[in-house]
Coordinates of N, CA and C in Angstrom, one line a residue:
X1 N 112.1 242.0 -144.3 CA 112.7 242.8 -143.2 C 111.7 243.2 -142.1
X2 N 112.1 243.1 -141.5 CA 111.0 243.7 -140.8 C 111.5 244.5 -139.2
X3 N 111.0 245.6 -139.0 CA 111.7 247.1 -138.1 C 110.3 246.9 -136.9
X4 N 110.6 247.0 -135.6 CA 110.2 247.2 -134.4 C 110.3 246.8 -133.5
X5 N 109.8 247.4 -132.6 CA 110.3 248.0 -131.3 C 111.1 249.8 -131.9
X6 N 110.1 250.4 -131.7 CA 111.3 251.8 -132.0 C 111.1 252.4 -130.6
X7 N 112.3 252.6 -130.2 CA 112.3 253.4 -129.0 C 113.4 255.2 -129.0
X8 N 112.2 256.2 -128.4 CA 113.1 256.9 -128.8 C 113.5 258.2 -127.8
X9 N 114.4 258.4 -127.7 CA 114.5 259.2 -125.9 C 115.4 260.1 -126.3
X10 N 115.0 262.0 -125.4 CA 115.6 263.2 -125.6 C 116.8 262.4 -124.5
X11 N 117.5 263.8 -125.1 CA 118.5 263.8 -124.7 C 119.4 265.3 -123.2
X12 N 118.3 265.6 -122.6 CA 118.0 266.8 -122.3 C 119.5 267.5 -121.6
X13 N 120.1 266.7 -121.2 CA 121.6 267.1 -121.4 C 122.6 268.0 -122.8
X14 N 122.5 267.1 -123.4 CA 123.6 266.8 -124.7 C 122.4 267.8 -125.6
X15 N 121.3 267.6 -126.0 CA 120.2 268.2 -126.5 C 120.2 266.9 -127.4
X16 N 119.9 266.6 -128.1 CA 120.0 265.2 -129.2 C 118.5 264.9 -128.5
X17 N 119.2 263.3 -129.3 CA 118.1 262.2 -128.9 C 118.7 261.0 -129.3
X18 N 118.3 260.1 -128.6 CA 119.1 258.4 -129.1 C 117.5 257.8 -129.6
X19 N 117.4 256.7 -130.8 CA 116.5 256.1 -131.1 C 117.4 254.7 -131.1
X20 N 116.3 253.9 -130.6 CA 116.5 252.0 -130.9 C 115.5 251.6 -131.6
X21 N 116.1 250.3 -132.3 CA 114.7 250.0 -133.4 C 115.5 247.8 -133.5
X22 N 115.0 247.2 -133.7 CA 114.5 245.6 -133.5 C 114.8 245.4 -134.9
X23 N 115.2 245.0 -135.6 CA 115.6 244.5 -137.3 C 115.6 243.4 -137.6
X24 N 114.8 242.6 -138.1 CA 114.4 240.8 -138.0 C 114.9 240.5 -139.5
X25 N 115.2 239.8 -140.3 CA 115.4 238.9 -141.3 C 115.0 237.8 -141.2
X26 N 113.2 238.1 -141.4 CA 112.0 237.6 -142.1 C 111.5 236.4 -142.8
X27 N 112.5 236.4 -143.7 CA 113.2 235.2 -145.2 C 113.6 233.8 -144.7
X28 N 113.9 233.6 -145.9 CA 114.6 231.9 -145.6 C 116.0 232.1 -145.9
X29 N 116.1 233.1 -146.8 CA 118.0 234.3 -146.9 C 118.2 234.8 -146.3
X30 N 120.4 234.9 -146.5 CA 120.7 235.8 -146.0 C 120.2 236.7 -146.8
X31 N 120.9 238.3 -146.5 CA 120.7 239.2 -147.1 C 121.0 240.7 -146.4
X32 N 121.3 241.4 -147.2 CA 121.6 243.3 -146.7 C 120.3 243.9 -146.4
X33 N 120.2 245.0 -145.7 CA 118.9 245.8 -145.7 C 119.4 247.1 -145.3
X34 N 118.7 248.1 -145.6 CA 118.7 249.5 -145.2 C 117.4 249.7 -144.2
X35 N 118.0 250.3 -143.6 CA 116.5 250.5 -142.2 C 117.3 252.6 -142.5
X36 N 115.6 253.6 -142.4 CA 116.0 254.6 -143.0 C 114.7 255.4 -141.9
X37 N 115.8 256.5 -141.0 CA 115.4 257.2 -139.9 C 114.8 258.4 -140.5
X38 N 113.8 259.2 -139.9 CA 113.2 259.8 -140.7 C 113.0 260.6 -139.4
X39 N 112.5 262.2 -139.3 CA 112.2 263.1 -138.6 C 111.1 263.7 -138.8
X40 N 110.0 264.2 -138.1 CA 108.5 264.8 -138.5 C 109.3 266.0 -136.6
X41 N 109.2 267.2 -137.0 CA 109.6 268.0 -136.4 C 108.1 268.8 -135.7
X42 N 107.9 269.4 -134.8 CA 107.1 270.5 -134.5 C 106.0 271.6 -135.2
X43 N 105.1 271.4 -135.4 CA 104.9 272.5 -136.5 C 105.2 274.1 -136.3
X44 N 106.0 274.1 -134.7 CA 106.4 275.8 -134.8 C 108.1 275.9 -135.3
X45 N 108.7 274.6 -136.0 CA 109.5 274.3 -136.7 C 109.5 275.3 -138.5
X46 N 108.4 274.7 -138.2 CA 108.1 274.9 -140.7 C 108.8 274.1 -141.5
X47 N 108.9 272.9 -140.6 CA 110.1 272.5 -141.6 C 109.3 270.7 -142.3
X48 N 109.9 270.7 -143.3 CA 109.3 270.0 -144.5 C 108.4 268.3 -143.5
X49 N 107.3 267.8 -143.7 CA 106.6 267.1 -143.4 C 108.1 266.1 -142.5
X50 N 108.4 265.2 -143.3 CA 109.5 264.0 -143.0 C 110.5 264.6 -143.3
X51 N 111.9 264.2 -143.0 CA 112.8 264.7 -143.7 C 114.1 263.5 -142.6
X52 N 115.3 262.7 -143.7 CA 116.1 262.0 -143.6 C 116.9 262.1 -143.0
X53 N 117.3 261.6 -141.3 CA 118.2 262.0 -140.8 C 119.2 260.5 -140.5
X54 N 118.7 259.7 -141.0 CA 120.0 258.7 -140.7 C 119.5 257.4 -141.2
X55 N 120.5 256.8 -141.4 CA 120.4 255.3 -141.9 C 121.5 254.4 -141.4
X56 N 121.4 253.1 -141.6 CA 122.8 252.0 -141.2 C 122.2 250.7 -142.5
X57 N 123.0 250.3 -142.3 CA 123.4 248.9 -143.4 C 123.3 248.1 -142.7
X58 N 122.9 246.8 -142.8 CA 123.6 245.4 -142.1 C 122.8 244.3 -143.0
X59 N 123.8 243.5 -142.8 CA 123.2 242.0 -142.9 C 122.9 241.2 -142.3
X60 N 121.4 240.2 -142.3 CA 121.3 239.3 -141.4 C 120.9 237.6 -141.7
X61 N 121.4 237.1 -141.4 CA 121.5 235.6 -141.5 C 119.3 235.7 -141.4
X62 N 119.4 234.5 -142.5 CA 117.3 234.2 -141.7 C 117.2 233.9 -140.1
X63 N 116.4 234.3 -140.0 CA 115.7 234.4 -138.7 C 116.4 235.4 -137.6
X64 N 117.5 235.3 -138.1 CA 118.2 236.7 -137.1 C 117.9 238.3 -137.0
X65 N 117.9 238.8 -136.1 CA 118.2 239.8 -135.4 C 118.7 241.1 -134.3
X66 N 118.5 242.3 -134.6 CA 119.5 242.6 -134.0 C 119.4 243.9 -134.5
X67 N 119.8 245.1 -133.0 CA 119.1 245.8 -132.3 C 120.0 247.4 -132.7
X68 N 119.4 247.9 -133.9 CA 120.1 249.1 -134.6 C 120.5 250.7 -133.4
X69 N 121.2 251.3 -133.6 CA 120.8 252.5 -132.3 C 121.4 253.8 -133.9
X70 N 120.4 255.0 -133.4 CA 120.6 256.4 -133.9 C 120.8 256.7 -133.3
X71 N 121.6 258.3 -133.3 CA 121.9 259.4 -132.5 C 121.8 260.8 -133.3
X72 N 120.8 260.9 -133.0 CA 120.4 262.5 -133.0 C 121.2 263.7 -132.2
X73 N 122.1 264.6 -133.5 CA 122.3 265.8 -132.4 C 121.8 267.0 -132.7
X74 N 121.6 267.6 -131.1 CA 120.6 268.8 -131.4 C 120.5 269.7 -133.4
X75 N 122.0 269.4 -134.0 CA 122.0 269.9 -135.3 C 120.8 269.4 -135.9
X76 N 120.7 267.8 -135.6 CA 119.6 267.2 -136.3 C 118.5 267.9 -135.6
X77 N 118.3 268.2 -135.1 CA 116.5 269.4 -134.5 C 116.9 270.5 -135.2
X78 N 117.5 271.3 -135.4 CA 117.4 272.6 -135.3 C 117.0 272.8 -136.9
X79 N 116.5 274.3 -136.4 CA 115.6 274.4 -138.1 C 116.4 276.5 -138.1
X80 N 116.3 277.0 -139.4 CA 117.1 278.1 -139.2 C 115.8 279.0 -138.8
X81 N 115.8 280.0 -137.7 CA 115.3 281.5 -137.6 C 115.9 282.2 -138.6
X82 N 113.9 282.9 -139.5 CA 114.8 283.5 -139.7 C 114.2 284.9 -139.1
X83 N 113.8 285.2 -138.5 CA 113.4 285.8 -137.5 C 114.1 286.4 -136.8
X84 N 115.1 285.5 -136.2 CA 116.4 286.3 -135.4 C 117.4 286.0 -136.1
X85 N 117.4 285.2 -137.0 CA 119.0 285.3 -137.6 C 119.6 283.4 -137.4
X86 N 118.7 282.6 -136.9 CA 119.9 281.8 -136.0 C 119.0 280.4 -136.6
X87 N 120.2 279.0 -135.9 CA 119.4 278.2 -135.8 C 118.9 277.7 -134.2
X88 N 117.7 277.4 -133.9 CA 116.9 277.0 -133.2 C 116.5 275.7 -133.2
X89 N 116.4 274.9 -132.0 CA 115.4 273.9 -132.2 C 114.4 274.4 -131.7
X90 N 113.1 274.0 -131.7 CA 111.7 274.2 -131.5 C 111.1 273.6 -130.5
X91 N 110.5 274.0 -128.8 CA 110.3 273.0 -128.6 C 109.1 272.2 -128.8
X92 N 109.0 271.1 -128.4 CA 107.4 270.5 -128.8 C 107.9 268.7 -128.9
X93 N 107.2 268.4 -129.2 CA 107.2 266.3 -130.0 C 107.6 266.5 -131.3
X94 N 108.8 265.6 -131.5 CA 109.3 265.1 -132.1 C 108.8 263.5 -132.6
X95 N 109.0 263.1 -133.8 CA 108.6 261.8 -134.1 C 109.5 261.0 -135.7
X96 N 109.9 260.1 -134.6 CA 111.1 259.5 -135.9 C 109.7 258.3 -136.4
X97 N 110.0 258.6 -137.8 CA 109.3 257.2 -138.2 C 110.6 255.8 -138.9
X98 N 110.8 255.1 -138.9 CA 112.1 254.0 -139.1 C 111.0 252.7 -140.0
X99 N 112.2 252.9 -141.0 CA 111.7 251.9 -142.1 C 112.8 250.9 -143.2
X100 N 112.7 250.2 -144.0 CA 113.1 250.0 -144.8 C 113.3 250.7 -146.4
X101 N 112.8 251.3 -146.5 CA 112.3 252.9 -147.7 C 111.8 253.9 -147.0
X102 N 111.6 255.1 -147.3 CA 111.1 256.3 -147.0 C 108.7 255.9 -148.1
X103 N 109.4 254.6 -148.2 CA 107.5 254.4 -148.7 C 107.2 253.5 -148.0
X104 N 107.9 253.4 -146.7 CA 108.1 252.3 -145.4 C 107.9 252.1 -144.1
X105 N 107.7 253.0 -143.6 CA 108.2 253.4 -142.9 C 106.8 253.1 -141.9
X106 N 106.8 251.8 -141.6 CA 105.7 251.3 -140.9 C 106.3 251.4 -138.7
X107 N 107.1 252.3 -138.4 CA 107.1 252.3 -137.3 C 107.3 253.5 -137.1
X108 N 107.5 254.3 -135.9 CA 107.4 255.2 -135.4 C 107.5 255.5 -133.2
X109 N 107.9 256.5 -132.8 CA 107.6 256.7 -131.7 C 108.2 257.8 -131.7
X110 N 108.1 258.6 -130.6 CA 108.3 260.7 -130.4 C 109.0 260.9 -129.4
X111 N 109.8 261.7 -128.5 CA 109.7 262.5 -127.8 C 109.9 263.6 -127.4
X112 N 109.8 264.3 -126.5 CA 109.5 266.1 -126.0 C 110.9 266.8 -126.2
X113 N 110.6 267.7 -126.2 CA 112.0 268.8 -125.9 C 111.2 269.8 -125.2
X114 N 111.9 270.6 -124.2 CA 111.5 271.7 -123.6 C 112.5 272.6 -124.1
X115 N 112.5 273.8 -124.3 CA 113.0 274.9 -124.3 C 114.7 274.7 -123.9
X116 N 115.5 275.3 -124.9 CA 117.1 275.1 -124.4 C 117.3 275.8 -124.9

């Protein structure tokens, strides 16, 4: 299976983001796969390097491709700010990594988030 064409768009009004990717079965057999989405937050969030934020399971025929969409909510971007004792979203550039496993994240896209 191949993941390609990843695009990420922030939602300045709703506070989240949407990610699209094309998944293609490159084998000569039908089969299932799982596409995983990991998020890298900006340094100000002081979060781990990548966090699993979504996944989808699909079955594709040989040569078939499909567009998958992931919707990230503001809570998916938030971190706990111990200085203010509140959840916050750090402004900056977020990167999404997609692939068929945590060790095969060969596609990436990013989006910027301003102050909320």
